[in-house]
Amino acid sequence: MAEPAVSPPLDGQTTARADAVLSRLQLLVTRKLDGLLQGDYVGLLPGPGTEAGESREYRPGDDVRRMDWPVTARTTFPHVRQTVADRELETWLAVDLSASLDFGTARHLKSDLVIAAATALSHLTVRGGNRIGAVVGTGSHTQRLPARPGRKEAQGLLRAIARTQIRPGRSDLGALIDMLNRPPRRRGVAVVISDFLAPVEQWARPVRKLGVRHDVLAIEVVDPRELELPNVGVLALVDPETGALHEVQTSDPKLRRRYAEAAGVQRAAIAQALRAANAAHLRLRTDSDWLLDMVRFVAAQRHARTRGTTR
């Protein structure tokens, strides 16, 4: 498949704003994450290893891909092979900046949280020679940013993400995720940052395919208005991907209830598809402290891995 076109350059004022936002995010991440998360851990997920370690008995929730079949056959009890984490880890991000992310009714736009999550991931992974790369999608345009080691290169990657101009039109989240499957790479960490509002059947299979080879983290970005409607009378809503305008009478309690129920079903379907892909799932809300949510998530991952449980 030919390399897709890159978004046109932004004007100077927009570029300066994107760089200023990124600088503040990097300062915030450096100050808070380094203070709250001690140790030399290489990423948000306990990084996969390729060097064989000791075997131990299987515990419910262990990754079946690490079954130690010779020891299992010899002892008649299921065993898994523990691995020593690679010191050089390759992390790839699938960054969704489709039109539906250009929305927010609380502290942040959803697109701000996408960039914030990418910044935190970069800070946590780019150390000790680890490499980070990304594929970025907006509208029908995608861009591949090669994985390179070093903080200077990671900052260049983040600037490219922050400067991406969100385009109108529907995006193909499944195609964006599938770009992480090609070409095949050695086992590493794959992160998908999106609101996952595209139909589940569009992206569920690529995420499952990604999980066969890599440890997968899905970061779901949510605004509270996507979960429930406020009682504010007639509300004009615009579909950011199609431009379609809808007027909704939010004073109708039955309508608000149906909306909340439908939103709950939608989010449950997203969570189920991610569980089926064996992906770790982090939800960031525009009305919450996203950095604190990330810290809690990382701490829970570490605790789960030390106990041999699932993510």
CSV table of C-alpha atoms in Angstrom, one decimal:
chain,number,residue,atom,x,y,z
A,1,MET,CA,0.0,0.0,0.0
A,2,ALA,CA,1.4,3.4,-0.9
A,3,GLU,CA,2.4,5.7,1.9
A,4,PRO,CA,-0.6,8.1,2.5
A,5,ALA,CA,-0.3,11.8,2.2
A,6,VAL,CA,0.8,13.9,5.0
A,7,SER,CA,-1.3,16.8,6.4
A,8,PRO,CA,-0.3,20.2,5.0
A,9,PRO,CA,1.8,22.5,7.2
A,10,LEU,CA,0.0,24.6,9.7
A,11,ASP,CA,0.2,28.4,9.9
A,12,GLY,CA,2.8,29.9,12.2
A,13,GLN,CA,0.3,30.9,14.9
A,14,THR,CA,-1.2,27.4,15.1
A,15,THR,CA,2.2,25.8,15.1
A,16,ALA,CA,3.3,28.0,18.0
A,17,ARG,CA,0.2,27.2,20.0
A,18,ALA,CA,0.8,23.4,19.4
A,19,ASP,CA,4.4,23.7,20.5
A,20,ALA,CA,3.4,25.8,23.6
A,21,VAL,CA,0.8,23.2,24.6
A,22,LEU,CA,3.3,20.4,24.1
A,23,SER,CA,6.0,22.2,26.2
A,24,ARG,CA,3.5,22.6,29.1
A,25,LEU,CA,2.5,18.9,28.9
A,26,GLN,CA,6.1,17.7,28.9
A,27,LEU,CA,6.9,19.8,31.9
A,28,LEU,CA,3.8,18.5,33.8
A,29,VAL,CA,4.5,14.9,32.9
A,30,THR,CA,8.2,15.2,33.9
A,31,ARG,CA,7.4,16.7,37.3
A,32,LYS,CA,4.5,14.5,38.3
A,33,LEU,CA,5.3,11.1,36.7
A,34,ASP,CA,8.9,11.1,37.9
A,35,GLY,CA,7.7,11.9,41.4
A,36,LEU,CA,4.9,9.4,41.6
A,37,LEU,CA,6.3,6.5,39.6
A,38,GLN,CA,9.7,5.4,40.9
A,39,GLY,CA,12.0,2.9,39.2
A,40,ASP,CA,13.3,2.4,35.7
A,41,TYR,CA,10.2,0.8,34.3
A,42,VAL,CA,10.2,1.2,30.5
A,43,GLY,CA,6.6,1.7,29.7
A,44,LEU,CA,3.0,1.8,30.7
A,45,LEU,CA,2.8,-2.0,30.3
A,46,PRO,CA,5.2,-4.4,31.9
A,47,GLY,CA,7.3,-4.7,28.8
A,48,PRO,CA,7.5,-8.1,27.1
A,49,GLY,CA,10.8,-10.0,27.1
A,50,THR,CA,12.5,-12.4,24.7
A,51,GLU,CA,15.1,-13.8,27.0
A,52,ALA,CA,13.9,-16.9,28.7
A,53,GLY,CA,13.7,-17.0,32.5
A,54,GLU,CA,12.4,-19.4,35.1
A,55,SER,CA,9.2,-21.5,34.8
A,56,ARG,CA,6.5,-21.4,37.4
A,57,GLU,CA,3.1,-23.0,37.8
A,58,TYR,CA,0.3,-21.4,35.7
A,59,ARG,CA,-2.1,-19.1,37.5
A,60,PRO,CA,-5.5,-18.0,36.2
A,61,GLY,CA,-5.1,-15.0,34.0
A,62,ASP,CA,-1.5,-15.9,32.8
A,63,ASP,CA,-0.8,-15.3,29.1
A,64,VAL,CA,-1.2,-18.7,27.4
A,65,ARG,CA,1.3,-17.7,24.8
A,66,ARG,CA,4.0,-18.2,27.5
A,67,MET,CA,3.1,-21.8,28.3
A,68,ASP,CA,6.2,-23.9,29.0
A,69,TRP,CA,5.0,-27.2,27.4
A,70,PRO,CA,8.1,-29.3,28.1
A,71,VAL,CA,7.9,-28.6,31.9
A,72,THR,CA,4.1,-29.0,31.8
A,73,ALA,CA,4.5,-32.4,30.2
A,74,ARG,CA,7.2,-33.5,32.7
A,75,THR,CA,5.3,-32.3,35.8
A,76,THR,CA,1.7,-32.9,34.6
A,77,PHE,CA,0.9,-29.4,35.9
A,78,PRO,CA,0.6,-26.4,33.6
A,79,HIS,CA,3.6,-24.1,33.8
A,80,VAL,CA,4.4,-20.8,32.1
A,81,ARG,CA,7.8,-19.5,31.1
A,82,GLN,CA,8.7,-16.2,32.7
A,83,THR,CA,10.8,-13.8,30.6
A,84,VAL,CA,13.4,-11.2,31.4
A,85,ALA,CA,12.2,-7.9,30.1
A,86,ASP,CA,14.2,-6.6,27.2
A,87,ARG,CA,16.2,-3.5,28.0
A,88,GLU,CA,15.5,-2.1,24.5
A,89,LEU,CA,11.8,-2.0,23.9
A,90,GLU,CA,10.0,-0.8,20.8
A,91,THR,CA,6.7,0.9,21.3
A,92,TRP,CA,4.3,2.0,18.5
A,93,LEU,CA,1.4,4.3,18.9
A,94,ALA,CA,-1.7,4.4,16.7
A,95,VAL,CA,-2.9,8.0,17.3
A,96,ASP,CA,-6.5,8.7,16.2
A,97,LEU,CA,-7.1,12.4,15.5
A,98,SER,CA,-10.3,12.0,13.6
A,99,ALA,CA,-12.9,14.8,13.6
A,100,SER,CA,-14.8,13.2,16.6
A,101,LEU,CA,-11.8,13.9,18.8
A,102,ASP,CA,-12.1,17.6,18.1
A,103,PHE,CA,-14.7,17.9,20.9
A,104,GLY,CA,-14.9,18.6,24.6
A,105,THR,CA,-17.3,20.0,27.1
A,106,ALA,CA,-15.2,19.8,30.3
A,107,ARG,CA,-11.6,20.6,31.2
A,108,HIS,CA,-10.1,19.5,27.9
A,109,LEU,CA,-10.8,18.7,24.3
A,110,LYS,CA,-10.6,14.9,23.6
A,111,SER,CA,-7.7,15.7,21.1
A,112,ASP,CA,-5.8,17.4,24.0
A,113,LEU,CA,-6.0,14.1,25.9
A,114,VAL,CA,-4.7,12.2,22.9
A,115,ILE,CA,-1.6,14.4,22.8
A,116,ALA,CA,-1.3,14.2,26.6
A,117,ALA,CA,-1.4,10.4,26.6
A,118,ALA,CA,1.2,10.3,23.8
A,119,THR,CA,3.4,12.6,25.8
A,120,ALA,CA,3.2,10.5,28.9
A,121,LEU,CA,3.9,7.3,26.9
A,122,SER,CA,6.9,8.8,25.3
A,123,HIS,CA,8.3,10.0,28.7
A,124,LEU,CA,7.8,6.5,30.2
A,125,THR,CA,9.3,4.5,27.3
A,126,VAL,CA,12.2,6.5,25.9
A,127,ARG,CA,14.9,5.7,28.2
A,128,GLY,CA,17.8,3.2,28.0
A,129,GLY,CA,17.7,3.2,24.2
A,130,ASN,CA,14.0,2.3,23.8
A,131,ARG,CA,12.4,3.3,20.6
A,132,ILE,CA,9.0,4.9,20.0
A,133,GLY,CA,7.2,5.4,16.7
A,134,ALA,CA,3.6,6.3,15.6
A,135,VAL,CA,1.0,6.2,12.9
A,136,VAL,CA,-1.3,9.2,13.0
A,137,GLY,CA,-4.7,9.3,11.3
A,138,THR,CA,-7.1,12.2,10.7
A,139,GLY,CA,-9.9,12.1,8.1
A,140,SER,CA,-8.7,10.0,5.2
A,141,HIS,CA,-5.0,11.0,5.8
A,142,THR,CA,-2.5,9.0,7.7
A,143,GLN,CA,1.2,9.5,8.5
A,144,ARG,CA,3.9,7.1,9.7
A,145,LEU,CA,6.5,8.4,12.0
A,146,PRO,CA,9.4,5.9,12.3
A,147,ALA,CA,10.5,4.5,15.6
A,148,ARG,CA,13.8,6.0,16.8
A,149,PRO,CA,15.6,6.0,20.1
A,150,GLY,CA,16.5,9.1,22.1
A,151,ARG,CA,14.6,12.0,23.7
A,152,LYS,CA,15.3,14.4,20.9
A,153,GLU,CA,13.7,12.1,18.4
A,154,ALA,CA,10.8,11.4,20.7
A,155,GLN,CA,10.2,15.2,21.0
A,156,GLY,CA,10.2,15.5,17.2
A,157,LEU,CA,7.6,12.7,17.1
A,158,LEU,CA,5.4,14.5,19.7
A,159,ARG,CA,5.7,17.8,17.8
A,160,ALA,CA,4.5,16.1,14.6
A,161,ILE,CA,1.5,14.6,16.5
A,162,ALA,CA,0.6,17.9,18.2
A,163,ARG,CA,0.9,19.8,14.9
A,164,THR,CA,-1.4,17.4,13.1
A,165,GLN,CA,-4.4,19.4,11.7
A,166,ILE,CA,-7.7,17.5,12.4
A,167,ARG,CA,-9.5,17.0,9.1
A,168,PRO,CA,-13.3,16.5,8.5
A,169,GLY,CA,-14.6,13.3,7.2
A,170,ARG,CA,-14.8,9.7,8.4
A,171,SER,CA,-11.6,8.0,9.5
A,172,ASP,CA,-11.0,4.2,9.2
A,173,LEU,CA,-9.8,3.3,12.7
A,174,GLY,CA,-9.3,-0.3,11.7
A,175,ALA,CA,-7.0,0.6,8.8
A,176,LEU,CA,-5.0,2.9,11.1
A,177,ILE,CA,-4.5,0.1,13.7
A,178,ASP,CA,-3.7,-2.4,10.9
A,179,MET,CA,-0.7,-0.2,10.0
A,180,LEU,CA,0.9,-1.4,13.2
A,181,ASN,CA,0.7,-5.0,11.9
A,182,ARG,CA,2.6,-4.2,8.7
A,183,PRO,CA,5.5,-4.8,8.4
A,184,PRO,CA,5.8,-7.5,11.1
A,185,ARG,CA,8.0,-6.5,13.9
A,186,ARG,CA,9.6,-8.2,16.8
A,187,ARG,CA,7.5,-8.5,19.9
A,188,GLY,CA,6.9,-5.1,21.6
A,189,VAL,CA,4.2,-2.8,22.9
A,190,ALA,CA,1.4,-1.4,20.7
A,191,VAL,CA,-0.8,1.4,22.0
A,192,VAL,CA,-4.0,2.6,20.4
A,193,ILE,CA,-5.2,6.1,21.5
A,194,SER,CA,-8.8,6.8,20.3
A,195,ASP,CA,-12.4,7.4,21.3
A,196,PHE,CA,-13.2,4.1,19.6
A,197,LEU,CA,-16.5,5.6,18.3
A,198,ALA,CA,-16.0,3.9,14.9
A,199,PRO,CA,-18.1,0.7,14.6
A,200,VAL,CA,-16.6,-2.0,16.7
A,201,GLU,CA,-16.6,-4.5,13.8
A,202,GLN,CA,-14.3,-2.0,11.9
A,203,TRP,CA,-11.4,-2.2,14.4
A,204,ALA,CA,-11.9,-5.3,16.6
A,205,ARG,CA,-10.2,-7.7,14.3
A,206,PRO,CA,-7.1,-5.5,13.7
A,207,VAL,CA,-6.7,-5.1,17.5
A,208,ARG,CA,-7.0,-8.9,18.0
A,209,LYS,CA,-4.4,-9.4,15.3
A,210,LEU,CA,-2.1,-6.9,17.0
A,211,GLY,CA,-2.5,-8.8,20.3
A,212,VAL,CA,-1.2,-12.0,18.9
A,213,ARG,CA,2.3,-10.6,18.6
A,214,HIS,CA,2.4,-7.6,20.9
A,215,ASP,CA,1.3,-6.4,24.3
A,216,VAL,CA,-1.6,-4.0,23.5
A,217,LEU,CA,-2.8,-1.0,25.5
A,218,ALA,CA,-6.0,0.7,24.4
A,219,ILE,CA,-6.5,4.3,25.7
A,220,GLU,CA,-10.1,5.3,25.3
A,221,VAL,CA,-10.8,9.0,25.4
A,222,VAL,CA,-14.3,10.0,26.6
A,223,ASP,CA,-16.3,13.2,27.1
A,224,PRO,CA,-19.1,13.2,29.7
A,225,ARG,CA,-21.6,14.4,27.1
A,226,GLU,CA,-21.0,11.2,25.1
A,227,LEU,CA,-22.4,9.3,28.1
A,228,GLU,CA,-25.4,11.4,29.1
A,229,LEU,CA,-27.2,14.5,28.0
A,230,PRO,CA,-27.8,17.5,30.2
A,231,ASN,CA,-31.3,19.0,30.7
A,232,VAL,CA,-30.8,22.2,28.7
A,233,GLY,CA,-33.8,22.4,26.4
A,234,VAL,CA,-33.3,22.2,22.7
A,235,LEU,CA,-29.7,21.3,21.9
A,236,ALA,CA,-28.2,21.6,18.4
A,237,LEU,CA,-25.7,18.8,17.7
A,238,VAL,CA,-23.3,18.6,14.7
A,239,ASP,CA,-21.7,15.3,13.6
A,240,PRO,CA,-18.1,16.4,13.2
A,241,GLU,CA,-17.4,13.7,10.6
A,242,THR,CA,-20.3,14.3,8.3
A,243,GLY,CA,-21.5,17.8,9.2
A,244,ALA,CA,-25.0,16.6,9.7
A,245,LEU,CA,-27.0,18.8,12.1
A,246,HIS,CA,-29.5,17.4,14.7
A,247,GLU,CA,-31.7,19.3,17.1
A,248,VAL,CA,-32.4,17.3,20.3
A,249,GLN,CA,-35.1,18.2,23.0
A,250,THR,CA,-33.0,17.4,26.1
A,251,SER,CA,-35.9,18.3,28.5
A,252,ASP,CA,-37.5,14.9,27.6
A,253,PRO,CA,-36.4,12.6,30.4
A,254,LYS,CA,-37.2,9.5,28.3
A,255,LEU,CA,-34.9,10.7,25.6
A,256,ARG,CA,-32.1,11.3,28.1
A,257,ARG,CA,-32.6,7.9,29.6
A,258,ARG,CA,-32.6,6.2,26.2
A,259,TYR,CA,-29.4,8.1,25.3
A,260,ALA,CA,-27.6,7.1,28.4
A,261,GLU,CA,-28.7,3.5,27.9
A,262,ALA,CA,-27.5,3.5,24.3
A,263,ALA,CA,-24.2,5.1,25.4
A,264,GLY,CA,-23.8,2.4,28.1
A,265,VAL,CA,-24.3,-0.4,25.5
A,266,GLN,CA,-21.8,1.2,23.2
A,267,ARG,CA,-19.1,1.5,25.8
A,268,ALA,CA,-19.7,-2.0,27.0
A,269,ALA,CA,-19.3,-3.3,23.5
A,270,ILE,CA,-16.0,-1.4,23.2
A,271,ALA,CA,-14.8,-2.8,26.5
A,272,GLN,CA,-15.8,-6.3,25.5
A,273,ALA,CA,-14.0,-6.1,22.2
A,274,LEU,CA,-10.8,-4.9,23.9
A,275,ARG,CA,-11.0,-7.7,26.5
A,276,ALA,CA,-11.4,-10.2,23.6
A,277,ALA,CA,-8.2,-8.9,22.1
A,278,ASN,CA,-6.4,-9.3,25.5
A,279,ALA,CA,-5.7,-5.6,25.5
A,280,ALA,CA,-5.1,-3.5,28.6
A,281,HIS,CA,-7.8,-0.8,28.8
A,282,LEU,CA,-7.3,2.7,30.2
A,283,ARG,CA,-10.2,5.2,30.0
A,284,LEU,CA,-9.4,8.9,30.1
A,285,ARG,CA,-12.2,11.4,30.6
A,286,THR,CA,-12.1,15.1,29.7
A,287,ASP,CA,-13.6,15.9,33.1
A,288,SER,CA,-11.1,14.0,35.2
A,289,ASP,CA,-7.4,14.3,36.2
A,290,TRP,CA,-5.9,12.4,33.3
A,291,LEU,CA,-2.4,12.3,34.8
A,292,LEU,CA,-3.7,10.8,38.1
A,293,ASP,CA,-5.7,8.2,36.1
A,294,MET,CA,-2.5,7.2,34.2
A,295,VAL,CA,-0.5,6.9,37.5
A,296,ARG,CA,-3.2,4.7,39.0
A,297,PHE,CA,-3.2,2.6,35.9
A,298,VAL,CA,0.5,2.1,35.8
A,299,ALA,CA,0.6,1.2,39.5
A,300,ALA,CA,-2.2,-1.3,39.0
A,301,GLN,CA,-0.3,-2.9,36.1
A,302,ARG,CA,2.9,-3.3,38.1
A,303,HIS,CA,1.0,-4.8,41.0
A,304,ALA,CA,-0.9,-7.2,38.8
A,305,ARG,CA,2.3,-8.3,37.0
A,306,THR,CA,4.1,-9.0,40.3
A,307,ARG,CA,1.2,-11.2,41.4
A,308,GLY,CA,1.0,-12.9,38.1
A,309,THR,CA,-2.5,-11.8,37.3
A,310,THR,CA,-4.1,-10.2,34.3
A,311,ARG,CA,-3.9,-6.6,33.3
